[in-house]
Amino acid sequence: MDLRWFLLALFLLGCCFSPGLSFNGEMAEQECPDECDCHYFRINWVTDCSDSNLTEIPYDELSMNVYVLDLNDNLISEIEPFPPDIKMRRLQMADNRMTELKKESFTGLHYLIDADFSGNAITKVDPHVFDDSAGFITLELQNNPLDPVEGPFLSISTLHYLDISNCSIETLNDHFFDNISALETLDLSENPLKVINTRSFEPLTSLETLKMNHCNLTTISEDAFLAQHNLKTLELSGNYFVRETNWEIVFSKLTLLENLDLRNSHFNHLTATLFDQNHYLRTLILAENDLSEYDVGDTVKNLANLETLDLSYCNLTVPLSEDTFANATKIRSLYLSGNTLFASDLLVALSPLTNLQKLSLSKCGLRRLPDTFHKFKSLQELDISHNPLNDAFVKLLAPLATLEYLNMGYSNLSYLAPTSFSKMTSIRRLVLSGNDLNNLEAGLFGNLTHLESLELNFCGLRRPLNATLFFNNFTYTDLTELQLAGNPLRVSKTGPLLPKQLSRLQTLDLSNCNLTFLPPDAFFWTRNITTLVLAGNHFNSPNDFHFLELLPKLEVLDLTYNNLTSFAPKEIEFNPQISRLKLIGNPWKCQCSVADLWDWAHMEKGDLSILEGSTIRASDVTVGKLKRKRLLVCNYDGRVSLPIIMNKTAPGRKPFKQQQRTISASNRTWAKYVRESGCEPSPVFLHARATRSVGYISAEGVHMKLAQHAPNTWASAIINASAIYAVLITVIGVLFVVTKNRINARHADKNN
Ligand SMILES: *[C@@H]1O[C@H](CO)[C@@H](O)[C@H](O)[C@H]1NC(C)=O
Ligand SMILES: *[C@@H]1O[C@H](CO)[C@@H](O)[C@H](O)[C@H]1NC(C)=O
Ligand SMILES: *[C@@H]1O[C@H](CO)[C@@H](O)[C@H](O)[C@H]1NC(C)=O
Ligand SMILES: *[C@@H]1O[C@H](CO)[C@@H](O)[C@H](O)[C@H]1NC(C)=O
Ligand SMILES: *[C@@H]1O[C@H](CO)[C@@H](O)[C@H](O)[C@H]1NC(C)=O
Ligand SMILES: *[C@@H]1O[C@H](CO)[C@@H](O)[C@H](O)[C@H]1NC(C)=O
Ligand SMILES: *[C@@H]1O[C@H](CO)[C@@H](O)[C@H](O)[C@H]1NC(C)=O
Ligand SMILES: *[C@@H]1O[C@H](CO)[C@@H](O)[C@H](O)[C@H]1NC(C)=O
Ligand SMILES: *[C@@H]1O[C@H](CO)[C@@H](O)[C@H](O)[C@H]1NC(C)=O
Ligand SMILES: *[C@@H]1O[C@H](CO)[C@@H](O)[C@H](O)[C@H]1NC(C)=O
Ligand SMILES: *[C@@H]1O[C@H](CO)[C@@H](O)[C@H](O)[C@H]1NC(C)=O
Ligand SMILES: *[C@@H]1O[C@H](CO)[C@@H](O)[C@H](O)[C@H]1NC(C)=O
């Protein structure tokens, strides 16, 4: 059976029959080491011990059912064998002090699928390190100083994804990839490889994505990609190619290639026949190469299937001729930013591209605009930002009745005629940021009746928008987003901030607006706001947050990077829909108000992840490049002498196993502070916990202590339902596998 489908089935089984779900349908509380923060993510037990100065893995207190074990950002240098029955699927050990991956450390991990050891000091990896993990798929080893490898690097027949970028690899021996031939994605970026020899990639016949960005490559052997029949994406940006490489032959092997990225790689070899064998080429990125000697038209005009072409910052000097895009008329997206272009050349060169949908001409030194916009019948996105435009030429844009996105940011504009946008009635997103537009003319936005988003960041505005900019007595029903960040607003003590026409506004960005307060009736006309961004202002504690009372639909409140030392749940008592409270970057004091907010999220809202930075989110769990996360921290003020010994167990909070704790740091994460502090939970929240436990089950990142304290039939019913659902999904998965195999078999018959 095809391995991939087997793995899918395995994964489905794994995800749905999570050991967290015991037979009677109760979600069992699992073990959790003292230093860690544990919770269910969906129905999987996540043990988050990241960023805790651990020097060894807390083996004794681990649940055998741990699904994700997150040990990122610790000081661990050795891994002892894990307990034999552990069912761990994913092990995250980024940014530790490992120096070697030894086979004995990972024996018995039969369920392991993914592992991340990026950012350690690993020099040696035993090729058989994951021999016990029959379904192992993803390995991340980026940012380690690997020693030179002789022979095969790894022996993992199921491996699909390998990231060994920035691992000091200088040469790839001919057998390096011998025993990982199922690999589909390989990232070799940021290794000083210099040259790619003929044989290195020979075993990798399944490869679909190969990344070799920033590898100091100077040459690639003609036959380097002889075996890569399936390669669809090749990234070679940030290299130093000299003229020796015979690109015509290199590319001729890659007949299925769809995406090619040669950004900033000293690529300097354009011929008319370069891509003759690459009939499926859809995306070509040549940005940031000096193509001043070439008439790009010679190459481009043969790329009849090209959809996206990026020629930004290419020093295009040969004037774009009328032939340039004559035969590449499928181009939908064209990026020409950062070349010095002339309106007159653009006028002729762009004329065949009548189907163009996206055009970027930012930073092209344009003082005037080509009078060609009336030819684009379906242009949807136009970026002419960062050009020293003369106010007078803006009127050439007027015919763009199909335009949906227009970026004229940072274009030296100081005056916009009231009729500038009068015909652009399709515009949905308009960006005018970075122009000194303190005096906006009455009626300017009147005809933009389909506008959804208006960006006026850094426009030197001293007053929020005036009602006269819009039609009188008209509600802009689509206008849901307004950005006014970075304007030094002067707000009066009373009165609405925004006019009645914007009553459908949902997202308002007032970050970095030099605000110290907002009047209580600030949102009198705009009560539908769901997202309010007040980051980077000067809100102090205590503050008058009465303006929040007019926002019953508020879901997201961003108060990051202000000057708050405390924030009480009662400030948001009129905002029952709140689901994200962003508070990172304030000088929080370690005091019981922190515990109050924690209990509010945890017990009343039933979802701790409402407090952004309190716990890991889905995106932190996904395999990717950067896993660092920002946490909510508070600091003890100078009056408290450290260390403090805590010995208290508060109801509703996870108790410590060891009763005595010594605090030795002046900054604590909120999670740890709340556990250590011994602050009494407010009776209000304890009551909420007893009466509202159903909500906890459906929320992500649930703290299961609660379910245990308040077992009830509703919760069990929901969990039973999800178990049935899980069985269904698995059955469907298996059927899918069977069908797929039939189809494959039929295919094989046909081919024979
Ligand atoms: C980890 O140790 C360092 C240095 O001793 C200290 O500054 C830091 O606060 C500690 N971090 C935690 C989370 O305990
Ligand atoms: C890569 O090449 C650049 C420029 O040639 C050089 O400065 C750099 O040291 C090289 N890096 C390595 C790791 O060889
Ligand atoms: C473009 O040309 C200028 C002068 O000829 C040169 O300084 C610059 O590095 C070139 N840009 C690129 C991306 O090669
Ligand atoms: C466009 O393609 C046609 C047919 O392939 C060819 O005859 C013509 O010369 C091409 N035009 C340009 C400008 O290259
Ligand atoms: C708005 O558009 C209509 C038709 O598209 C036009 O007649 C009218 O003059 C425009 N209004 C303004 C204020 O430009
Ligand atoms: C709006 O602008 C008009 C003049 O253009 C001015 O008289 C009025 O006071 C302004 N309204 C507000 C709320 O700033
Ligand atoms: C706006 O509405 C008010 C009250 O309904 C009315 O008196 C006024 O004439 C209207 N203005 C316009 C321009 O329609
Ligand atoms: C910000 O507000 C303060 C008073 O609150 C004022 O003194 C200062 O000039 C303002 N900054 C700017 C850039 O307007
Ligand atoms: C909020 O939006 C709804 C439609 O989504 C609309 O009916 C209502 O009038 C709006 N509320 C305000 C205060 O404008
Ligand atoms: C921050 O708030 C404190 C009082 O909590 C105050 O003393 C300090 O001046 C404020 N700092 C700024 C930059 O507003
Ligand atoms: C801490 O609490 C435990 C259990 O309540 C008790 O046995 C122990 O004596 C206490 N220790 C201190 C230092 O108070
Ligand atoms: C405590 O956190 C603040 C920011 O939240 C940071 O500026 C400070 O350096 C931290 N102190 C310690 C001892 O880690």
PDB file of N, CA, C and O and ligand atoms in Angstrom, residues 488-490 514 516 538, ligand 8:
ATOM      1  N   PRO A 488      -0.590  61.575  15.080  1.00  0.00           N
ATOM      2  CA  PRO A 488      -0.559  62.157  16.426  1.00  0.00           C
ATOM      3  C   PRO A 488      -1.885  62.820  16.766  1.00  0.00           C
ATOM      4  O   PRO A 488      -2.005  64.050  16.786  1.00  0.00           O
ATOM      5  N   LEU A 489      -2.885  61.995  17.015  1.00  0.00           N
ATOM      6  CA  LEU A 489      -4.252  62.499  17.163  1.00  0.00           C
ATOM      7  C   LEU A 489      -4.432  63.337  18.418  1.00  0.00           C
ATOM      8  O   LEU A 489      -3.895  63.017  19.479  1.00  0.00           O
ATOM      9  N   ARG A 490      -5.185  64.409  18.252  1.00  0.00           N
ATOM     10  CA  ARG A 490      -5.595  65.181  19.419  1.00  0.00           C
ATOM     11  C   ARG A 490      -7.075  64.924  19.624  1.00  0.00           C
ATOM     12  O   ARG A 490      -7.886  65.276  18.778  1.00  0.00           O
ATOM     13  N   ASN A 514      -0.338  58.340  20.034  1.00  0.00           N
ATOM     14  CA  ASN A 514      -0.017  59.286  21.111  1.00  0.00           C
ATOM     15  C   ASN A 514      -1.219  59.504  22.035  1.00  0.00           C
ATOM     16  O   ASN A 514      -1.394  60.580  22.576  1.00  0.00           O
ATOM     17  N   THR A 516      -3.477  59.124  25.385  1.00  0.00           N
ATOM     18  CA  THR A 516      -3.408  58.810  26.815  1.00  0.00           C
ATOM     19  C   THR A 516      -4.797  58.453  27.337  1.00  0.00           C
ATOM     20  O   THR A 516      -4.931  57.864  28.391  1.00  0.00           O
ATOM     21  N   HIS A 538      -0.193  55.522  25.257  1.00  0.00           N
ATOM     22  CA  HIS A 538       0.319  55.817  26.606  1.00  0.00           C
ATOM     23  C   HIS A 538      -0.734  55.610  27.676  1.00  0.00           C
ATOM     24  O   HIS A 538      -0.813  56.388  28.616  1.00  0.00           O
TER      25      HIS A 538
HETATM   26  C1  LIG B   8       1.834  63.614  22.260  1.00  0.00           C
HETATM   27  O1  LIG B   8       1.024  64.080  23.307  1.00  0.00           O
HETATM   28  C2  LIG B   8       1.699  64.918  24.233  1.00  0.00           C
HETATM   29  C3  LIG B   8       0.724  65.350  25.299  1.00  0.00           C
HETATM   30  O2  LIG B   8      -0.045  64.258  25.697  1.00  0.00           O
HETATM   31  C4  LIG B   8       2.243  66.157  23.523  1.00  0.00           C
HETATM   32  O3  LIG B   8       2.993  66.927  24.416  1.00  0.00           O
HETATM   33  C5  LIG B   8       3.134  65.711  22.370  1.00  0.00           C
HETATM   34  O4  LIG B   8       3.546  66.813  21.627  1.00  0.00           O
HETATM   35  C6  LIG B   8       2.392  64.765  21.470  1.00  0.00           C
HETATM   36  N1  LIG B   8       3.277  64.239  20.436  1.00  0.00           N
HETATM   37  C7  LIG B   8       3.085  64.453  19.148  1.00  0.00           C
HETATM   38  C8  LIG B   8       4.055  63.849  18.219  1.00  0.00           C
HETATM   39  O5  LIG B   8       2.128  65.082  18.753  1.00  0.00           O
END
